[in-house]
Coordinates of C-alpha atoms in Angstrom, one line a residue:
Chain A
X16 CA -78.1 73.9 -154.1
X17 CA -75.1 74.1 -151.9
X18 CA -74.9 75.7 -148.9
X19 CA -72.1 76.0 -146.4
X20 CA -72.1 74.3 -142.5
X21 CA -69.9 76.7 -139.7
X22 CA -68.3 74.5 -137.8
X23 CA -65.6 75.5 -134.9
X24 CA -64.3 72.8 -134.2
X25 CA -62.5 72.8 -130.6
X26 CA -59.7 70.1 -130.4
X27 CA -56.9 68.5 -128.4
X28 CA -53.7 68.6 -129.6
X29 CA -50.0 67.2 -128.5
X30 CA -48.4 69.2 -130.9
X31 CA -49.0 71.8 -129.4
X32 CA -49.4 70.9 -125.8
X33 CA -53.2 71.6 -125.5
X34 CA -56.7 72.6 -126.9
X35 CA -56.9 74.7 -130.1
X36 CA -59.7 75.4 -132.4
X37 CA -60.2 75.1 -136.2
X38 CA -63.2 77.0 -138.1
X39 CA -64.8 74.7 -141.2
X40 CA -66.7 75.3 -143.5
X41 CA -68.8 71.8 -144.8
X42 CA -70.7 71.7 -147.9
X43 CA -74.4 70.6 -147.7
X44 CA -75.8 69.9 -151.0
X45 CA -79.6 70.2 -150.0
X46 CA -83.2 69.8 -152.4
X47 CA -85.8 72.2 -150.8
X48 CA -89.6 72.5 -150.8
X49 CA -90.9 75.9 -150.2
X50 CA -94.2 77.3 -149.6
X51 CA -94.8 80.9 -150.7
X52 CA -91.0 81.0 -149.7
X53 CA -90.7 79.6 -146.8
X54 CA -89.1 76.5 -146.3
X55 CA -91.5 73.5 -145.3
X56 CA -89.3 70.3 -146.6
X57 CA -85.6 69.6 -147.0
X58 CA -83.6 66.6 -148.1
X59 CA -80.0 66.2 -147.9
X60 CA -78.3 64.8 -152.0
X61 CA -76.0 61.7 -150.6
X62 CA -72.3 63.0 -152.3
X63 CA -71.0 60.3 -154.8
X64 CA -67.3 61.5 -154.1
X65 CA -65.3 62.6 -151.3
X66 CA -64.3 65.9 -150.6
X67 CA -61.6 67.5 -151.5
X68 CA -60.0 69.8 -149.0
X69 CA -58.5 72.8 -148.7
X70 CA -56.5 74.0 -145.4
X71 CA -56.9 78.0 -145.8
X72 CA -54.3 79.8 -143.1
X73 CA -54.9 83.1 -141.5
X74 CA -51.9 85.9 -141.4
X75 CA -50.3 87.4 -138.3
X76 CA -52.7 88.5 -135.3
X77 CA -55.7 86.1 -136.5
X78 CA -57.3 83.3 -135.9
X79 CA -59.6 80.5 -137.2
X80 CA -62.6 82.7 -138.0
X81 CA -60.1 85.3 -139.8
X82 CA -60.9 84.5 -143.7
X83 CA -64.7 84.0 -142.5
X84 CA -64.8 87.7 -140.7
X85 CA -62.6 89.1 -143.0
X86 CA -63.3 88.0 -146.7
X87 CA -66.3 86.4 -148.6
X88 CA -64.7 83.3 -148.4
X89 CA -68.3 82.1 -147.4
X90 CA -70.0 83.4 -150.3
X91 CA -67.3 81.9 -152.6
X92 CA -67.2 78.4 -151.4
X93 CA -71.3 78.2 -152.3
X94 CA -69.8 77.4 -155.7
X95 CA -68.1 74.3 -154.8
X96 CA -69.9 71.6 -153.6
X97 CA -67.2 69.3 -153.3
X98 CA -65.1 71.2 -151.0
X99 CA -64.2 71.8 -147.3
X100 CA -62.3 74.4 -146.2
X101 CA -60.0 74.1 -142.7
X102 CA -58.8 77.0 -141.2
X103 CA -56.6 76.4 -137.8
X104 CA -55.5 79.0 -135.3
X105 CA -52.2 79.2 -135.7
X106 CA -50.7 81.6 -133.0
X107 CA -47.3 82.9 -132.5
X108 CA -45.8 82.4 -136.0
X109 CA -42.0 82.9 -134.7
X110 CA -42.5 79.6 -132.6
X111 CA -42.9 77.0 -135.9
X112 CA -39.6 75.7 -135.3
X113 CA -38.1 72.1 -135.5
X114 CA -36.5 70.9 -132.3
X115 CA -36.6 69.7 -129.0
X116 CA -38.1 73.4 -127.6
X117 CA -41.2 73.6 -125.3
X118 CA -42.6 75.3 -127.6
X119 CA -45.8 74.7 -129.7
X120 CA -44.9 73.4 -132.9
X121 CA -47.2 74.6 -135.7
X122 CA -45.2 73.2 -138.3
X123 CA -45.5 69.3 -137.3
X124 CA -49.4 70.4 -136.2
X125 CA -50.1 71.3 -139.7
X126 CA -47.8 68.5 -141.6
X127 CA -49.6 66.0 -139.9
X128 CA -51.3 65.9 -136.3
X129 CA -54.1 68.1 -138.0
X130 CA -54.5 66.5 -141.4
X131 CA -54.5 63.1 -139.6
X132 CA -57.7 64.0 -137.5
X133 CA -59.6 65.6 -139.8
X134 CA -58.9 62.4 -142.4
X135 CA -60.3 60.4 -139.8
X136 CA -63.6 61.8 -138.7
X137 CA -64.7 63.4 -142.2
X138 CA -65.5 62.2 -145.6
X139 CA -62.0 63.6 -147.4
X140 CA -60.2 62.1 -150.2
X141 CA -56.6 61.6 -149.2
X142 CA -55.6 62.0 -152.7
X143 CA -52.5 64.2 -153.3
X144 CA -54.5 66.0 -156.2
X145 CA -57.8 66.4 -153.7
X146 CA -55.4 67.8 -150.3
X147 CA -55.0 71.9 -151.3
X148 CA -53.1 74.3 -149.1
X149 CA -52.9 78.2 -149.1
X150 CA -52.7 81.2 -146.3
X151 CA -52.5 84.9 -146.4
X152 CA -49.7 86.6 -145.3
X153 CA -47.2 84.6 -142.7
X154 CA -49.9 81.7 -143.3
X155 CA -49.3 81.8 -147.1
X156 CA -45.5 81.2 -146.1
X157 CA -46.5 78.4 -143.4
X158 CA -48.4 76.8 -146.1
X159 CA -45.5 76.9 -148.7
X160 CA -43.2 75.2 -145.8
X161 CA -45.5 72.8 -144.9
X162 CA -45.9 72.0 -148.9
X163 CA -42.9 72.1 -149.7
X164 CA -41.7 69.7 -147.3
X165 CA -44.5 67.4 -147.9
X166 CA -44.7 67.1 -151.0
X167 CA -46.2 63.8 -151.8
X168 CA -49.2 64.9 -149.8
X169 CA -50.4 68.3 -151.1
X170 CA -51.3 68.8 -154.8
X171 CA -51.4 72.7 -154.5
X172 CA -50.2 75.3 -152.7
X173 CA -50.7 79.0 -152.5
X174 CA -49.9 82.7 -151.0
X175 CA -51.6 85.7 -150.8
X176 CA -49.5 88.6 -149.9
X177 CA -46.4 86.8 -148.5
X178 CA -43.1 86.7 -147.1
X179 CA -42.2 84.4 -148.9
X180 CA -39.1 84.8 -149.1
X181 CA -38.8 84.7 -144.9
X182 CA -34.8 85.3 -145.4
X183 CA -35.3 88.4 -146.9
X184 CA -38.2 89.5 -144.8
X185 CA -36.1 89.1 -141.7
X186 CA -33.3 90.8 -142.9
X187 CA -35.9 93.6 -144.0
X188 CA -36.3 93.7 -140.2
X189 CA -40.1 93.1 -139.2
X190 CA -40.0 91.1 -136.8
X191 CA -37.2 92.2 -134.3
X192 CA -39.0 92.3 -131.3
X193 CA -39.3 88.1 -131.9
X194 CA -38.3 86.0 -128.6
X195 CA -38.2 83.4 -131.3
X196 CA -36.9 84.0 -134.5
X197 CA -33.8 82.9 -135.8
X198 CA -31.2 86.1 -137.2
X199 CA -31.4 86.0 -141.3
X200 CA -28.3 84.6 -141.3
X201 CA -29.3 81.6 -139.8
X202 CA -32.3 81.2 -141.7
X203 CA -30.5 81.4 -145.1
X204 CA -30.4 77.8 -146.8
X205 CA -32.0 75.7 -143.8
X206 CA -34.4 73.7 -145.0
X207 CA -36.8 74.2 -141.8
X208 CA -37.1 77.8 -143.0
X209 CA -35.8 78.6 -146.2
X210 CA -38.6 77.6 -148.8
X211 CA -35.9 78.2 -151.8
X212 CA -33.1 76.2 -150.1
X213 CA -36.9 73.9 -149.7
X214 CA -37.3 74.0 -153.6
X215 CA -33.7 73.5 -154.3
X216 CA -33.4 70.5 -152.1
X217 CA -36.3 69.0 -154.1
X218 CA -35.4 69.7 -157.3
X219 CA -32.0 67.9 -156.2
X220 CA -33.7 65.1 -154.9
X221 CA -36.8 64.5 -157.7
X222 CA -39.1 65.1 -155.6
X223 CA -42.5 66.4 -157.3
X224 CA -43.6 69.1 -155.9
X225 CA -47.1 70.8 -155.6
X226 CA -48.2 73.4 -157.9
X227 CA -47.8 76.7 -157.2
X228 CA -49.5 79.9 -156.9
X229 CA -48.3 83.4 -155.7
X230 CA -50.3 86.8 -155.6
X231 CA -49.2 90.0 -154.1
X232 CA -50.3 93.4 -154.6
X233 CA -48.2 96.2 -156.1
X234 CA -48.6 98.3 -152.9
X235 CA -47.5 95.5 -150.8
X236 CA -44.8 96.3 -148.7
X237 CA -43.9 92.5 -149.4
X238 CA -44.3 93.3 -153.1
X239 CA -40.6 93.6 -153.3
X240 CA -39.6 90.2 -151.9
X241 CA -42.3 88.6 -154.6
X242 CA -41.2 89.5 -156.9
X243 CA -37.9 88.5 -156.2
X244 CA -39.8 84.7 -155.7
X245 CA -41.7 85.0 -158.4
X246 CA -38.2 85.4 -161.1
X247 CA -36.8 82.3 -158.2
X248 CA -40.1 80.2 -158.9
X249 CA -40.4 81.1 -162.7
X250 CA -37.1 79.2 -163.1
X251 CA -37.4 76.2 -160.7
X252 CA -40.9 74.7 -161.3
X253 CA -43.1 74.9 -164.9
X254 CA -46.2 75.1 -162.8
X255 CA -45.6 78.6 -161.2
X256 CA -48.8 80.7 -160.9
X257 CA -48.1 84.2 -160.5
X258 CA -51.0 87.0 -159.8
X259 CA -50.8 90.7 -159.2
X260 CA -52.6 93.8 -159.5
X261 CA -53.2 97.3 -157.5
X262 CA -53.4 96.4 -153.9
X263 CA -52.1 96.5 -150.6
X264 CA -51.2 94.2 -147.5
X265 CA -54.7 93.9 -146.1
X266 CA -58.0 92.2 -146.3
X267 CA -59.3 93.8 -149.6
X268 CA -56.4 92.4 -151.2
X269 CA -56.2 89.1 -149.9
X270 CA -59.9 89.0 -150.3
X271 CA -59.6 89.8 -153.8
X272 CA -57.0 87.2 -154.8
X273 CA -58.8 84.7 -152.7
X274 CA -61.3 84.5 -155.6
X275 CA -58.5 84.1 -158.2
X276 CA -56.5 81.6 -155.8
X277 CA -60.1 79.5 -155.8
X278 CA -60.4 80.1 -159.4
X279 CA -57.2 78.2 -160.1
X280 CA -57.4 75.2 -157.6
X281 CA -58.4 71.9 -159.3
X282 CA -61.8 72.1 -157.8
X283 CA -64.6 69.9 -158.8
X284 CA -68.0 70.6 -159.8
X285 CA -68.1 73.9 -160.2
X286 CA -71.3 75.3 -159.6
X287 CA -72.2 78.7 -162.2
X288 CA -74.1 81.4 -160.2
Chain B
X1 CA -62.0 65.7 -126.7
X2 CA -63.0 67.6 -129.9
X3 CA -66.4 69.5 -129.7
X4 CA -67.8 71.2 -132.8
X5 CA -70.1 73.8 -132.4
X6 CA -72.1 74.5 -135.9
X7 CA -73.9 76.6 -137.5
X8 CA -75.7 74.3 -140.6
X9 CA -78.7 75.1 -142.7
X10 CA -82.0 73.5 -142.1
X11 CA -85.0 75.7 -142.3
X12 CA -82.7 79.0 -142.4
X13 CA -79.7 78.5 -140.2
X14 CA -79.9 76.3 -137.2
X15 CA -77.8 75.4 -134.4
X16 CA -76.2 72.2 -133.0
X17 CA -72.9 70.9 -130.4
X18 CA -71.6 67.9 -131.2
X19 CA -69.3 66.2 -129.0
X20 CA -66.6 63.7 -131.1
X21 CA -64.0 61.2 -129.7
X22 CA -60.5 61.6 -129.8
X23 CA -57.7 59.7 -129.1
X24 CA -55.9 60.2 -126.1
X25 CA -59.2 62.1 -124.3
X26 CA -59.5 59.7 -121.5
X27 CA -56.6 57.8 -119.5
X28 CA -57.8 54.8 -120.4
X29 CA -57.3 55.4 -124.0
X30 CA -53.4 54.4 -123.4
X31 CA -54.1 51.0 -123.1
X32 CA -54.8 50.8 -126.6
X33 CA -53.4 51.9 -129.9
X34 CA -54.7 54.6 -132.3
X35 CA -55.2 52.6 -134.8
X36 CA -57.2 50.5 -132.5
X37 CA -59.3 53.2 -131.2
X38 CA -60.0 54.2 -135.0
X39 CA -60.5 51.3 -135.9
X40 CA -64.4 50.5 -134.6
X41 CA -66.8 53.2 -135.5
X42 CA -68.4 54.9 -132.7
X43 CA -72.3 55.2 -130.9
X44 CA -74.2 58.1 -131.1
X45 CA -76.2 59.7 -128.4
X46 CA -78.8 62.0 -129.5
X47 CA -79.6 64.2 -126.9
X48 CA -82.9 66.4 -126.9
X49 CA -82.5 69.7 -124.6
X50 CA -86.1 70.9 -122.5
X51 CA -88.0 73.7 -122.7
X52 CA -86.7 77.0 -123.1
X53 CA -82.9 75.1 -124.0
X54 CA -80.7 75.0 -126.5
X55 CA -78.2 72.3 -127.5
X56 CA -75.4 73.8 -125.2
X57 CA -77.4 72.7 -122.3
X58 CA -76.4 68.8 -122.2
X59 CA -72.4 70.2 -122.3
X60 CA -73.3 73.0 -119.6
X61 CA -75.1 71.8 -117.1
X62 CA -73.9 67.2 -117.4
X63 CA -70.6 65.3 -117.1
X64 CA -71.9 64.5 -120.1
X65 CA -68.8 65.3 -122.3
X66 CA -67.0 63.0 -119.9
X67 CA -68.9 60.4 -120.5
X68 CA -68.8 60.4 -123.7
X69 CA -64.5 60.8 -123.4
X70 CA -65.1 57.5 -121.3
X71 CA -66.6 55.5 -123.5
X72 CA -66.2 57.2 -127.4
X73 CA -69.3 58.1 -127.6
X74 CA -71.0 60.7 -130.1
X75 CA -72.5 63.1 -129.1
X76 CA -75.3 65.4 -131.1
X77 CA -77.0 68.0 -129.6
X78 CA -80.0 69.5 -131.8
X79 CA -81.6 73.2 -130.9
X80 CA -85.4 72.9 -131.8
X81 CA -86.6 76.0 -129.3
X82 CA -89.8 74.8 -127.7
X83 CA -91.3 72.3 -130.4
X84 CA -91.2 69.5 -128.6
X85 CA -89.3 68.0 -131.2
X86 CA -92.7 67.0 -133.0
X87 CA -93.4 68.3 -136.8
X88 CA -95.6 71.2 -136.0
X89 CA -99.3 72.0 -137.3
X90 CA -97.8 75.5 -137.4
X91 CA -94.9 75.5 -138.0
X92 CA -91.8 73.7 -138.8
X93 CA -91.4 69.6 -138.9
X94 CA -88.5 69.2 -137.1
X95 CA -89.6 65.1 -136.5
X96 CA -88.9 64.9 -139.6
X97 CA -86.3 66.9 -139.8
X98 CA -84.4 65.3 -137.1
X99 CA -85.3 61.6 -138.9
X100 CA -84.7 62.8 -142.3
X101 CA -82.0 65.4 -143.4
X102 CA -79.9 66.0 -139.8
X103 CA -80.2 62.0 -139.7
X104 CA -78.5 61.8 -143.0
X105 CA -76.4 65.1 -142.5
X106 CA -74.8 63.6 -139.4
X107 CA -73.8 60.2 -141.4
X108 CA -72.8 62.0 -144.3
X109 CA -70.1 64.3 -142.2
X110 CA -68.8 61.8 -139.8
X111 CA -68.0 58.4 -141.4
X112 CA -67.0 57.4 -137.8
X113 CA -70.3 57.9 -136.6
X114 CA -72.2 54.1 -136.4
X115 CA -75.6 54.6 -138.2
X116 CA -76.3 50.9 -136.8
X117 CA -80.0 50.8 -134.6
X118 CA -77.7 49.1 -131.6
X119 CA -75.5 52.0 -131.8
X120 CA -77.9 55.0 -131.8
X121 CA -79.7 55.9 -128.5
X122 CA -82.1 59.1 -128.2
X123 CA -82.2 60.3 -125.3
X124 CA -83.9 63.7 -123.9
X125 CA -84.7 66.0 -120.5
X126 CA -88.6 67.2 -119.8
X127 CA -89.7 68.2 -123.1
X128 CA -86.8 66.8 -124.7
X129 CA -88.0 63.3 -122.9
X130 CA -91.0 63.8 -124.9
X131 CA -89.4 64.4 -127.6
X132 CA -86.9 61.3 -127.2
X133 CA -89.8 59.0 -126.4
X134 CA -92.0 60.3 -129.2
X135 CA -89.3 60.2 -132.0
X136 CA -88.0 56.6 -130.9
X137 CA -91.1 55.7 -131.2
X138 CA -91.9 56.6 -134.5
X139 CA -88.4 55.1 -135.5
X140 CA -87.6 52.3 -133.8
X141 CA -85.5 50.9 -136.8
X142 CA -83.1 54.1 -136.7
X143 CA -82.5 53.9 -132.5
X144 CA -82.1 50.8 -130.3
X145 CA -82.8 52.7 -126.9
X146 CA -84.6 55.6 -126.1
X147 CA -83.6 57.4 -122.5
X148 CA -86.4 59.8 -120.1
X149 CA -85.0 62.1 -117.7
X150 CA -88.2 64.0 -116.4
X151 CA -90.0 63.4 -119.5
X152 CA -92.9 65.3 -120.0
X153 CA -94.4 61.4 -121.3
X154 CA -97.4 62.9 -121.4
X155 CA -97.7 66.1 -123.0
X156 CA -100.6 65.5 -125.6
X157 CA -102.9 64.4 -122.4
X158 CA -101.9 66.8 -121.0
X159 CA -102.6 69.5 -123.8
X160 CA -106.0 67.9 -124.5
X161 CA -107.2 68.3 -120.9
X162 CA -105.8 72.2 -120.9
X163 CA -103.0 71.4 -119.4
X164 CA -100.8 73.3 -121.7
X165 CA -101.0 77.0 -123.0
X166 CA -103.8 76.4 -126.3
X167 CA -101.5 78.7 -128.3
X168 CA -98.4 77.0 -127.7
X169 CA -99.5 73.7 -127.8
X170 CA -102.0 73.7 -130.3
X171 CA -99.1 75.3 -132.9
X172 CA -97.1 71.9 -132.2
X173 CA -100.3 69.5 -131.9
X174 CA -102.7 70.9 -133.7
X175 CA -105.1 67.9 -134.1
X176 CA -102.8 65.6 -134.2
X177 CA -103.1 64.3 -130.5
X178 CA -104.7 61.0 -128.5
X179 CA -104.3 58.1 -131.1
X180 CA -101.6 60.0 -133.1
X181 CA -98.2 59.7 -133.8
X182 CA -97.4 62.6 -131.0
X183 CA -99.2 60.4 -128.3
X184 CA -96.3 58.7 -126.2
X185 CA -98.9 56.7 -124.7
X186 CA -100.5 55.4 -128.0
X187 CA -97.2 54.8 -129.8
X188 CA -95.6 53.0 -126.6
X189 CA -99.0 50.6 -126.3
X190 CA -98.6 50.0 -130.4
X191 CA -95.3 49.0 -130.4
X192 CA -95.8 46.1 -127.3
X193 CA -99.0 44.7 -129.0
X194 CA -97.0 44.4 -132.2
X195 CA -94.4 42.5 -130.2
X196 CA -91.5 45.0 -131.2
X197 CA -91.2 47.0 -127.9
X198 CA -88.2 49.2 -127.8
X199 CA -85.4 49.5 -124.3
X200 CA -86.9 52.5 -122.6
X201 CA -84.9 54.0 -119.4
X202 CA -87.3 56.3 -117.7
X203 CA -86.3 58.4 -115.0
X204 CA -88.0 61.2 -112.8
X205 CA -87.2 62.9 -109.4
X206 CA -89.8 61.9 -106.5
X207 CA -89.9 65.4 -105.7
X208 CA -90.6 66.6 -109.4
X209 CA -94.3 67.4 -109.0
X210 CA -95.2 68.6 -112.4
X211 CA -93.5 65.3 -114.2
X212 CA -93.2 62.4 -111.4
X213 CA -97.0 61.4 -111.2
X214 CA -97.4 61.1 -115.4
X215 CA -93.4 59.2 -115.3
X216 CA -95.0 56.5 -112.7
X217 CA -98.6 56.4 -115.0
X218 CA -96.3 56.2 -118.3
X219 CA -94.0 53.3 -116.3
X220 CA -97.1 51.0 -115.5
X221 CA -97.9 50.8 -119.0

């Protein structure tokens, strides 16, 4: 049976100029000996393969332990034995940007101070099919960016309930108190920001890009700008996933496309419960 | 440094700190590449907390982190409450748990991690000296050097002369005491008539009255 190891995992990073924690959750496939239920033996079943991992990104206002405090994320990854999850903290979303800034820089974290680590101390393929990234909310766009313009390195990406679109979104005017944030304007067709002027750029170029998944709600106030991605996506790249039904932007939403988003990853050995 | 603090299953859900090198932790690190400092695997310490600890005590109360920065060094703290780290008459076998599934846990989840006997050292604090000494004893393929710090060395003598609460002990001894595996004294004395005595580093405060006179006893051995 398969159960799942909590790590919070506190690490240094130059990326962003200091310490910053990352929540994991490690698969133990485990044979048990009980005695009139309790547990009086256990032995751990060596893993023939190597993991394939899945960096899972929090929304606006969270952190690492968001998805575990806030979904049954926990419950769900039970099923998969092959698979460790990574959620980072990602703070300030406005401050991802490219540049020469003091500023932290999320983006380049993510891409590849992050990934490089976490290859290094744990048993992960580093297989483009194996590496899987998908947030909620602002993390779902994050992760579209980072895919996007990485594409040789992630097989999959996915959003729950999510800007993706962030031209739009910032002409829609949420985020106006930013210190950070470009104007709309700006945004529109830079390839540091824009995920179609991303998609464009790649098509123009060859590159082959991760599949895709997208879910939103039909209550979302983001609703609007998926589905204006979705008709974008449906066009550009044959692998397109698109997912909605009655929800909101919230938890219950993003907790209920979480099981669809693991339903459609290439994940091995799926355990039936 | 990276620390991980984790939350794994065992029997139910137990608790453990690890401490894990990172590039660029300690100054000294500059000198070489990261390649170069990926390229080696790295020791493990095992460090066994005392009684009435957890496994945050090592990182709260030692430079222990910073020696390990120093010198890439692993670092895995278990939580065993007060079990002495033995496999309990009543109760649960964390010896074997410890030797068994953490053992292969640990090695499973870190790849970086040396599972070589030069490279793995067990070391403990009062009860956890016990435990380091009794464990490394047991195993002396799995660890090349067990460490002391006011070990309790002689905690089944002790029990046995009613030294120890009967309750307490006797749920982690049971019967199992002079002559057993969970006698320090026995196991220590087996392994130098068999010629295949392991390093030991012993330590104990002169003024630790409870645990100096059995550390000098355990030494003359």
């Amino acid at each position: 049976m398969t159960q799942n190891a909590v790590m919070r995992l506190t690490l240094k990073s130059e990326c962003l100029r200091g310490e910053t924690d990352v929540a994991i959750l490690y698969p133990v496939k485990r044979e048990e000996k009980r005695n009139f239920g309790s547990i009086t033996e256990v032995k751990l079943q060596k893993r023939k393969e190597k993991l394939q991992v899945l960096y899972l990104l929090h929304g606006n206002e969270g952190d690492s332990l968001s998805w575990i405090t806030n979904t049954r994320l926990a419950l769900f990854a039970k099923k998969y034995p092959n698979l460790m999850v990574v959620m980072p903290t990602i703070k300030e979303f406005q401050s991802f940007r490219v540049g020469e800034e003091e500023v932290p820089d999320y983006y380049q974290y993510l891409a590849g101070e992050l990934p490089d680590y976490i290859e290094r101390m744990f048993p992960i393929s580093q297989k483009r099919e194996d590496t899987l990234i998908a947030g909620v909310f602002m993390g779902g766009y994050l992760s579209y960016r980072v895919a996007m313009g990485n594409s040789e390195k992630y097989g999959c990406v996915g959003a729950v309930s999510s800007p993706l679109d962030i031209v739009r979104d910032m002409a829609a005017g949420r985020y106006t108190g930013s210190k950070f944030m470009y104007s709309s304007d700006e945004l529109n067709h830079d390839l540091f920001w824009d995920i179609r002027a991303m998609v464009e750029n790649n098509l123009e170029k060859g590159v082959v890009m991760p599949k895709t998944f997208q879910a939103c709600g039909t209550e979302d106030i983001m609703y609007d700008i998926n589905c204006h991605m979705k008709e974008f996506f449906s066009k550009r790249l044959p692998d397109h996933t698109y997912v909605e039904a009655f929800g909101s932007h919230n938890w219950y939403s993003a907790d209920m496309f979480l099981e669809k988003l693991l339903n459609w990853l290439p994940l091995q050995d799926k355990e039936e419960k | 440094m990276a620390r991980i603090e984790m939350n794994y299953p065992a029997y139910g859900i137990s608790t453990m700190n690890i401490v894990m090198p990172q590039y660029g932790d300690a100054g000294s690190n500059r000198k070489m590449t990261k390649e170069a400092f990926y390229q080696e695997k790295f020791p493990v310490i095992w460090l066994f907390h005392g009684g009435g600890g957890d496994c945050t005590d090592w990182l709260r109360y030692t430079e222990a982190e910073r020696i390990a920065e120093e010198n890439h060094l692993f670092l895995i703290c278990i939580s065993v409450g007060n079990t002495a780290f033995a496999d309990m008459q009543r109760g649960n076998h964390y010896a074997s748990l410890i030797n068994g599934y953490i053992w292969d846990l640990i090695f499973d989840m870190f790849p970086m991690a040396s599972d070589k006997r030069e490279d793995n050292y067990i070391v403990g604090f009062s009860m956890g000296g016990y435990g380091a000494l009794r464990n490394g004893l047991e195993h002396p393929e799995k660890y090349g050097a067990i460490g002391s710090f006011a070990g309790s060395v002689s905690m089944v003598q002790q029990y046995v002369n009613g030294g120890w609460c009967p309750a307490y002990a006797g749920s982690v001894f049971g019967d199992k005491t002079i002559g057993s595996v969970n006698d320090t004294w026995y196991m220590a004395k087996k392994a130098m008539d068999e010629g295949k005595a392991p390093f030991i580093y012993l330590s104990c405060g002169t003024k630790d009255d409870a645990h100096y006179p059995c550390n000098i006893e355990y030494r003359a051995i």
